[in-house]
């Protein structure tokens, strides 16, 4: 179906965290692919499983959290079974990660220079001097003024926006094929948010880097991504191109998320929020996990878990009310007209 | 920086003055008459009175206090009631033994405590972590006099690997067991502190970031973790060292070492007030000076303190 081989294929991945109060099913049967140069967004409330999925892909899960099933293929290689040494050669080299809080994701005891240069030393075998020279170039590329001086500064001497740009410089240093950005703008003020997002777009477009952008903010996705996955209770509940999902959401949860975005036009009033709370992830699913909060739920929703089904070209939804494509019609034939 | 140091030194003087005053008051509040202790049980009231006069104990307490302060300002710590020698030289003469026990003790604390704490933190919940916990529990709950006697019995009496106490030549041979006793007790603290500090660091977002950069394990530990635990270690070493310098009293008594602690121990028994005062002031100074040194070292090791 995909003309080009995808960079990343996540196939039926489940992640569990055994705790004293039972096993948390943090991600359930997560399944998606990421094309070369594609910018994919993952959106959902906190606890929906988006971050844990990203950490699972990066092999960064801290015990006791672990992947219980599924495969994660990066250019055909299964990350879940990779030798730890190969994981270290792969991380930071072929994939980069940007974390939520730039204030805490840089080591407070190390100078900026060494934190950027070390990826080049480790993965490209550069000497300290070469790596430092290149680190300076990288800082320039992420529009940090006075790059040479910044090399010898410590993180606390930089503003939040600058620190996040340093983190981006680190993630992009080895020209990775894929970047996972976990809420890269959440901790920043609004102007810095826009700057960081623009920078990330420019850099990844220039390098044709694939991006997975994780956020709880659909407007960031609308601004940055081409395709979007909506996650709820550890499952993907909707997938499609950003335009389609925003203009015509097929899952009531996506609709609810869209309703809760503040708008500049229109009536001023209380911002709608989604009633109820996300479900207890330690329980086995009885029906649709969104059913208790869903305005259009009916009997079937409470007894039968809706499967994530293809409902159109490149569109999937896990809702009994979303119409799947009847299997007897070939889509290609229709479109060929 | 200099302004800060000046302020710190000012406070140091205040602290030492406070400690001195409190010790003075306590020494005089203690029931018992040093003159009677010196004169002996059969001494007549006249003898006791004359000793009182000689030592200046017949003066009102505030006169004695002001006189003591005045002499102290001139660097005169007074004359020992018991040994009739100037207090300060007596303390300084015994200080090297105490200092060597302090240095050796700190070295053992670090040598034993750091590896145990680091290994426990790297594999939390493992068998090794549990062994480390048991070690820490024993180390924390074993009183040093018991631990000292235990080591003496097994390593010096049953197996004559080490001398049974006192000092001789080579000195280091006589210092191993006392230092080990100090070190084992302290190592328990160090291992616990290091374990929790390291667990905090290992879970910090910047460690996740470092892992995401593909930093291999050994470099992760050396570059991203260990520099960050230096600060708490320095803090503890500074406090310990200052504390030990004031006399590792129990250790010196158990091992018969002629250090400050042993001398103070003898002074307390006969209410040798100048010697008690001198030792306490010396100990307070050691602690206060070490604290200042620790604060200065933060500037060297923590980049966040350096600026601003």
XYZ file of N, CA, C and O in Angstrom, chain A residues 55 60 62 88 91-92 99 104-110 115 118-119 122-123 128 154 156 167 170, chain B residues 203 205-206 208-209 211-217 219 223-224 227-228 231 301-304 306-307:
192
model
N 8.495 6.184 24.394
C 9.606 5.624 25.164
C 9.833 4.167 24.785
O 10.979 3.696 24.725
N 13.439 3.196 25.898
C 13.782 4.001 27.068
C 12.860 3.706 28.243
O 12.880 4.427 29.232
N 11.570 2.594 31.610
C 12.249 2.245 32.851
C 11.494 1.078 33.481
O 10.267 1.106 33.547
N 22.361 1.454 21.721
C 23.121 2.680 21.960
C 23.727 3.240 20.683
O 23.923 4.440 20.569
N 20.308 4.735 18.931
C 19.751 5.930 19.575
C 20.721 7.088 19.465
O 21.917 6.921 19.656
N 20.192 8.254 19.195
C 21.055 9.426 19.119
C 21.797 9.498 17.812
O 22.422 10.501 17.505
N 12.701 16.088 24.405
C 11.827 15.872 25.554
C 11.038 17.117 25.900
O 11.312 18.216 25.422
N 14.886 20.654 32.346
C 15.447 19.506 33.059
C 16.071 18.484 32.121
O 16.659 17.524 32.597
N 15.948 18.669 30.802
C 16.487 17.613 29.939
C 17.948 17.839 29.570
O 18.551 17.008 28.924
N 18.517 18.958 30.006
C 19.968 19.123 29.861
C 20.606 18.926 31.232
O 20.043 19.333 32.251
N 21.778 18.300 31.243
C 22.463 18.026 32.496
C 23.005 19.333 33.105
O 23.833 20.002 32.486
N 22.539 19.695 34.309
C 22.918 21.002 34.874
C 24.412 21.119 35.178
O 24.915 22.226 35.365
N 25.117 19.990 35.240
C 26.528 20.022 35.624
C 27.469 20.039 34.424
O 28.667 20.089 34.593
N 26.922 19.951 33.222
C 27.787 19.882 32.050
C 27.585 21.105 31.163
O 26.462 21.581 30.989
N 27.650 18.711 25.892
C 26.382 17.994 25.740
C 25.996 17.856 24.273
O 25.350 16.887 23.884
N 29.090 15.526 22.528
C 29.275 14.109 22.857
C 28.563 13.181 21.878
O 29.070 12.108 21.582
N 27.403 13.594 21.327
C 26.757 12.721 20.332
C 27.643 12.538 19.106
O 27.682 11.472 18.509
N 30.528 10.198 20.073
C 30.108 8.812 20.234
C 29.764 8.173 18.887
O 30.221 7.082 18.570
N 28.959 8.895 18.084
C 28.420 8.236 16.895
C 29.242 8.467 15.637
O 29.197 7.673 14.712
N 37.469 15.576 20.167
C 36.809 16.621 20.937
C 36.801 17.958 20.187
O 35.779 18.627 20.089
N 26.635 26.973 30.948
C 25.856 25.886 31.543
C 24.374 26.110 31.251
O 23.955 27.251 31.011
N 21.768 26.500 32.956
C 20.992 27.493 33.710
C 21.239 28.916 33.209
O 20.519 29.832 33.573
N 18.512 21.362 22.719
C 18.050 19.972 22.677
C 17.787 19.557 21.229
O 18.134 18.446 20.807
N 20.990 18.896 19.529
C 21.531 17.590 19.917
C 20.819 16.484 19.143
O 21.447 15.574 18.597
N 16.911 8.841 37.578
C 15.555 9.032 37.077
C 15.319 10.446 36.558
O 14.224 10.762 36.114
N 15.185 13.667 34.176
C 14.950 13.773 32.733
C 16.253 13.855 31.938
O 16.336 13.313 30.841
N 17.282 14.506 32.492
C 18.508 14.624 31.699
C 19.221 13.297 31.540
O 20.005 13.115 30.605
N 17.449 10.470 31.037
C 16.676 9.891 29.950
C 17.183 10.455 28.621
O 17.377 9.731 27.649
N 17.426 11.746 28.644
C 17.955 12.423 27.459
C 19.320 11.835 27.085
O 19.585 11.553 25.914
N 20.461 8.902 27.742
C 20.266 7.561 27.179
C 19.764 7.668 25.747
O 20.190 6.912 24.877
N 18.866 8.630 25.524
C 18.322 8.800 24.173
C 19.403 9.243 23.197
O 19.262 9.081 21.995
N 20.487 9.809 23.720
C 21.592 10.217 22.851
C 22.493 9.038 22.516
O 23.432 9.184 21.745
N 22.244 7.896 23.140
C 23.069 6.729 22.882
C 24.376 6.739 23.648
O 25.334 6.094 23.243
N 24.430 7.470 24.761
C 25.645 7.486 25.572
C 25.815 6.106 26.207
O 24.922 5.633 26.899
N 26.942 5.429 25.945
C 27.118 4.083 26.501
C 27.243 4.102 28.021
O 27.605 5.129 28.609
N 26.926 2.955 28.637
C 26.792 2.842 30.081
C 27.904 3.448 30.918
O 27.647 4.237 31.827
N 30.207 5.650 30.178
C 30.336 7.093 30.010
C 29.170 7.809 30.696
O 29.324 8.887 31.266
N 30.317 10.491 33.214
C 30.136 11.881 32.818
C 28.832 12.476 33.334
O 28.776 13.637 33.701
N 27.772 11.662 33.342
C 26.469 12.247 33.643
C 26.013 12.024 35.086
O 25.127 12.717 35.557
N 29.745 13.228 38.486
C 30.003 14.632 38.850
C 28.861 15.214 39.682
O 29.073 16.099 40.506
N 27.664 14.681 39.485
C 26.512 15.241 40.174
C 26.369 14.723 41.599
O 25.603 15.273 42.383
N 28.852 16.707 45.014
C 28.436 17.732 45.976
C 27.967 17.127 47.306
O 28.494 17.491 48.356
N 32.535 23.099 42.320
C 31.958 21.893 41.736
C 30.550 22.066 41.187
O 30.101 21.269 40.386
N 29.821 23.067 41.626
C 28.464 23.236 41.126
C 28.376 24.493 40.277
O 28.433 25.599 40.789
N 28.220 24.302 38.951
C 28.199 25.469 38.064
C 27.064 26.429 38.398
O 27.150 27.609 38.112
N 25.986 25.911 39.017
C 24.844 26.777 39.287
C 25.138 27.779 40.393
O 24.498 28.808 40.496
N 28.223 29.049 40.853
C 29.310 29.910 40.404
C 28.831 31.284 39.960
O 29.375 32.290 40.347
N 27.805 31.304 39.109
C 27.312 32.582 38.610
C 26.124 32.991 39.462
O 25.272 32.176 39.758
